[in-house]
Short mmCIF file of C-alpha atoms and ligand atoms in Angstrom, two decimals:
data_model
loop_
_atom_site.label_atom_id
_atom_site.label_comp_id
_atom_site.label_asym_id
_atom_site.label_seq_id
_atom_site.Cartn_x
_atom_site.Cartn_y
_atom_site.Cartn_z
CA MET A 1 26.57 -16.19 14.23
CA TYR A 2 24.93 -12.57 15.85
CA GLU A 3 25.91 -12.76 19.59
CA ASN A 4 23.36 -10.05 20.22
CA ILE A 5 20.37 -9.46 18.73
CA GLU A 6 20.91 -5.63 17.85
CA GLU A 7 23.65 -6.30 15.62
CA LEU A 8 21.54 -8.83 13.97
CA LYS A 9 18.69 -5.99 13.87
CA ALA A 10 21.47 -4.14 12.50
CA LYS A 11 22.20 -6.67 9.82
CA VAL A 12 18.83 -7.02 8.86
CA ASP A 13 17.93 -2.70 8.55
CA ALA A 14 20.55 -3.10 6.52
CA CYS A 15 19.73 -6.02 4.13
CA LYS A 16 19.47 -6.24 1.01
CA ASN A 17 19.89 -9.54 0.40
CA CYS A 18 16.83 -10.64 -2.08
CA LYS A 19 14.69 -8.35 -4.31
CA LEU A 20 11.53 -7.49 -1.29
CA SER A 21 14.45 -5.06 -0.43
CA SER A 22 13.45 -3.26 -2.93
CA THR A 23 9.69 -3.01 -2.23
CA ARG A 24 9.58 -2.51 1.76
CA LYS A 25 9.39 0.58 3.44
CA HIS A 26 11.01 -0.97 6.52
CA THR A 27 12.31 -3.52 8.02
CA VAL A 28 10.34 -5.32 10.14
CA PHE A 29 12.92 -6.68 12.08
CA GLY A 30 10.87 -8.97 15.16
CA GLU A 31 9.71 -7.35 18.93
CA GLY A 32 9.25 -7.96 22.00
CA ASN A 33 10.94 -9.71 25.03
CA ILE A 34 14.44 -11.45 24.58
CA LYS A 35 14.44 -14.21 27.44
CA ALA A 36 11.04 -14.68 26.55
CA GLU A 37 9.82 -18.94 26.76
CA VAL A 38 7.65 -18.24 23.99
CA MET A 39 8.23 -17.29 20.52
CA PHE A 40 5.34 -16.45 17.72
CA ILE A 41 6.87 -17.21 14.48
CA GLY A 42 4.35 -14.81 11.82
CA GLU A 43 4.75 -15.27 7.55
CA GLY A 44 6.19 -11.89 6.99
CA PRO A 45 4.82 -7.57 7.23
CA GLY A 46 1.76 -7.12 5.60
CA GLY A 47 1.22 -3.07 4.87
CA ASP A 48 0.84 -1.77 8.44
CA GLU A 49 3.41 -3.59 10.07
CA ASP A 50 5.82 -2.11 7.12
CA LEU A 51 4.77 1.15 7.37
CA GLN A 52 5.81 1.29 10.45
CA GLY A 53 8.34 -1.79 11.03
CA ARG A 54 6.76 -3.44 13.91
CA PRO A 55 5.35 -6.55 13.55
CA PHE A 56 1.52 -7.58 14.00
CA VAL A 57 0.24 -3.98 14.54
CA GLY A 58 -2.68 -3.89 11.34
CA LYS A 59 -5.78 -5.85 11.72
CA ALA A 60 -4.69 -9.24 11.82
CA GLY A 61 -2.07 -7.97 15.16
CA LYS A 62 -5.30 -6.55 16.40
CA LEU A 63 -7.01 -10.13 16.51
CA MET A 64 -4.54 -11.63 18.22
CA ASN A 65 -3.50 -8.89 20.87
CA ASN A 66 -7.02 -9.56 21.93
CA ALA A 67 -7.12 -13.64 21.63
CA PHE A 68 -3.86 -12.88 23.88
CA ASP A 69 -6.14 -11.03 26.20
CA VAL A 70 -8.27 -13.76 26.06
CA VAL A 71 -5.82 -16.28 27.31
CA GLY A 72 -3.69 -14.18 29.53
CA ILE A 73 -0.53 -14.06 27.33
CA LYS A 74 1.18 -10.13 27.40
CA ARG A 75 2.45 -9.09 24.76
CA GLU A 76 6.03 -7.95 26.90
CA ASP A 77 6.14 -11.33 27.53
CA VAL A 78 6.81 -12.82 24.48
CA TYR A 79 9.13 -12.58 21.51
CA ILE A 80 7.63 -11.70 17.99
CA ALA A 81 8.99 -12.47 14.59
CA ASN A 82 8.22 -13.19 11.08
CA ILE A 83 9.52 -15.65 8.46
CA VAL A 84 10.48 -12.63 5.86
CA LYS A 85 11.74 -9.59 7.48
CA CYS A 86 10.36 -7.21 4.21
CA ARG A 87 7.18 -6.87 3.29
CA PRO A 88 6.00 -9.15 0.27
CA PRO A 89 4.38 -6.47 -2.11
CA HIS A 90 0.58 -6.72 -2.56
CA ASN A 91 0.44 -9.17 0.56
CA ARG A 92 1.64 -12.25 -1.83
CA ASP A 93 2.82 -14.90 -0.31
CA PRO A 94 6.97 -14.49 0.26
CA GLU A 95 8.74 -17.13 -2.66
CA GLN A 96 11.19 -19.55 -1.69
CA ASP A 97 14.53 -17.71 -2.86
CA GLU A 98 13.27 -15.07 -0.61
CA ILE A 99 12.67 -17.43 2.09
CA GLY A 100 15.90 -19.05 1.42
CA PHE A 101 17.65 -15.53 1.92
CA CYS A 102 16.06 -14.66 5.33
CA ILE A 103 15.83 -17.40 7.40
CA ASN A 104 19.60 -17.27 8.50
CA TYR A 105 17.88 -14.43 10.06
CA LEU A 106 14.79 -16.04 12.37
CA ARG A 107 17.46 -19.33 12.94
CA ASN A 108 19.95 -16.92 14.90
CA GLN A 109 16.81 -14.90 16.83
CA VAL A 110 15.64 -18.15 17.75
CA ILE A 111 19.40 -18.96 18.91
CA ILE A 112 19.73 -15.66 20.79
CA ILE A 113 16.34 -15.87 22.15
CA LYS A 114 15.88 -19.81 23.26
CA PRO A 115 12.29 -19.35 23.02
CA LYS A 116 10.65 -23.15 25.05
CA ILE A 117 7.31 -22.82 22.96
CA ILE A 118 7.82 -21.99 19.19
CA VAL A 119 3.89 -21.02 18.09
CA LEU A 120 3.82 -21.40 14.15
CA LEU A 121 1.38 -18.88 12.49
CA GLY A 122 -0.06 -20.42 9.51
CA ARG A 123 1.32 -22.31 6.67
CA ILE A 124 3.93 -20.55 5.49
CA SER A 125 5.30 -20.90 8.74
CA LEU A 126 4.37 -24.70 9.28
CA GLN A 127 6.10 -25.32 6.84
CA THR A 128 9.37 -22.96 6.41
CA ILE A 129 10.17 -24.93 9.83
CA LEU A 130 8.43 -27.89 10.39
CA GLY A 131 8.68 -29.66 6.30
CA LYS A 132 6.47 -28.33 2.94
CA GLU A 133 4.39 -31.80 3.25
CA LYS A 134 2.49 -30.44 6.38
CA MET A 135 -0.85 -28.45 6.23
CA ILE A 136 -2.16 -26.57 8.69
CA SER A 137 -5.28 -27.49 9.37
CA LYS A 138 -4.11 -30.99 10.09
CA SER A 139 -1.49 -30.49 11.99
CA ARG A 140 -2.38 -26.38 13.96
CA GLY A 141 -3.54 -27.66 17.71
CA ILE A 142 -1.32 -30.36 17.64
CA TRP A 143 2.53 -30.41 20.14
CA GLN A 144 5.63 -30.90 17.76
CA GLU A 145 8.82 -30.73 19.13
CA LYS A 146 12.08 -30.63 17.31
CA ARG A 147 15.44 -30.74 18.66
CA GLY A 148 14.10 -29.44 21.90
CA ILE A 149 11.89 -26.50 21.02
CA LEU A 150 8.26 -27.50 21.55
CA TYR A 151 5.83 -26.05 18.64
CA MET A 152 2.69 -25.19 18.35
CA PRO A 153 0.66 -24.99 15.06
CA THR A 154 -2.16 -22.80 14.46
CA TRP A 155 -4.42 -20.91 12.48
CA HIS A 156 -2.57 -18.00 10.94
CA PRO A 157 -4.98 -14.61 12.10
CA ALA A 158 -5.11 -12.71 9.47
CA ALA A 159 -7.02 -16.32 8.45
CA LEU A 160 -9.58 -15.06 11.13
CA LEU A 161 -10.07 -12.25 10.18
CA ARG A 162 -11.74 -14.40 6.84
CA ASP A 163 -13.29 -17.02 9.24
CA GLU A 164 -14.54 -16.01 12.56
CA THR A 165 -15.30 -20.39 13.47
CA LYS A 166 -11.51 -20.28 13.18
CA LYS A 167 -10.89 -18.08 16.44
CA VAL A 168 -12.17 -20.48 18.08
CA ASP A 169 -9.00 -23.09 17.77
CA PHE A 170 -6.78 -20.35 17.59
CA ILE A 171 -8.12 -19.46 20.92
CA TYR A 172 -7.87 -23.16 22.13
CA ASP A 173 -4.43 -23.71 20.36
CA LEU A 174 -3.34 -20.38 22.78
CA LYS A 175 -4.65 -21.57 25.99
CA GLN A 176 -2.92 -25.20 24.91
CA VAL A 177 0.69 -23.15 25.21
CA VAL A 178 -0.12 -21.26 28.38
CA ASN A 179 -0.99 -24.46 30.15
CA LYS A 180 1.77 -26.17 28.72
CA LEU A 181 4.31 -23.22 30.31
CA LYS A 182 3.04 -24.08 33.44
CA GLU A 183 3.24 -27.20 33.37
CA ILE A 184 7.22 -26.65 32.00
CA GLU A 185 7.53 -23.98 35.33
CA LYS A 186 6.43 -26.24 37.60
CA ASN A 187 9.48 -28.92 36.13
N1 LIG B 1 1.30 -10.66 9.01
C1 LIG B 1 2.65 -12.07 9.66
O1 LIG B 1 2.78 -12.85 9.16
N2 LIG B 1 2.98 -11.08 10.35
C2 LIG B 1 3.01 -9.43 10.50
O2 LIG B 1 3.82 -9.59 10.96
C3 LIG B 1 1.55 -8.77 10.16
C4 LIG B 1 0.82 -9.51 10.11
FE1 LIG B 2 16.83 -9.02 3.66
FE2 LIG B 2 15.55 -10.62 4.37
FE3 LIG B 2 14.38 -8.77 3.52
FE4 LIG B 2 15.58 -9.95 2.15
S1 LIG B 2 13.30 -10.26 2.87
S2 LIG B 2 16.02 -7.60 2.09
S3 LIG B 2 16.56 -11.81 2.52
S4 LIG B 2 15.90 -9.22 5.20
#
């Protein structure tokens, strides 16, 4: 286990455990408040993220930022990471072996950050964390609890780019997160 987030990030920056290391420009470790109560988990870096080394800075990220503004989430209060830390070529889905090699970094991020709530962005994130049989269309918007952490699965923000009607769901799901956090803080 890693003691701190900087050590863990250094491991990721040097990582060549899977074949994505040979095509990446930058690793995308994740960023945000390491004392965050809410963590967001996406799939993997896209082109913009690969160039900048930061999560959700492209089109999908801008959409997510807008949704954060609508519900009153500040990006600097939360932590944002991905299932895989290097970009899959042509933004294909990460493969099982790549996820298998990478997932321990995310596990350690969760251990260090200790979020109360984790928002799972899209199918890959949902299935990796809560089980392969889960369908995002059926799971989204419904709280699940596992080992003391509350999970809110929702659409991947890139899905909102393709289908505008999903924006309403996405905002609704984020509002549930904000409300749950208020509820937790009262108790
Ligand atoms: N899509 C993701 O899943 N993660 C990012 O960081 C950017 C786009
Ligand atoms: Fe290592 Fe993960 Fe990058 Fe693969 S995707 S090289 S396991 S950091």
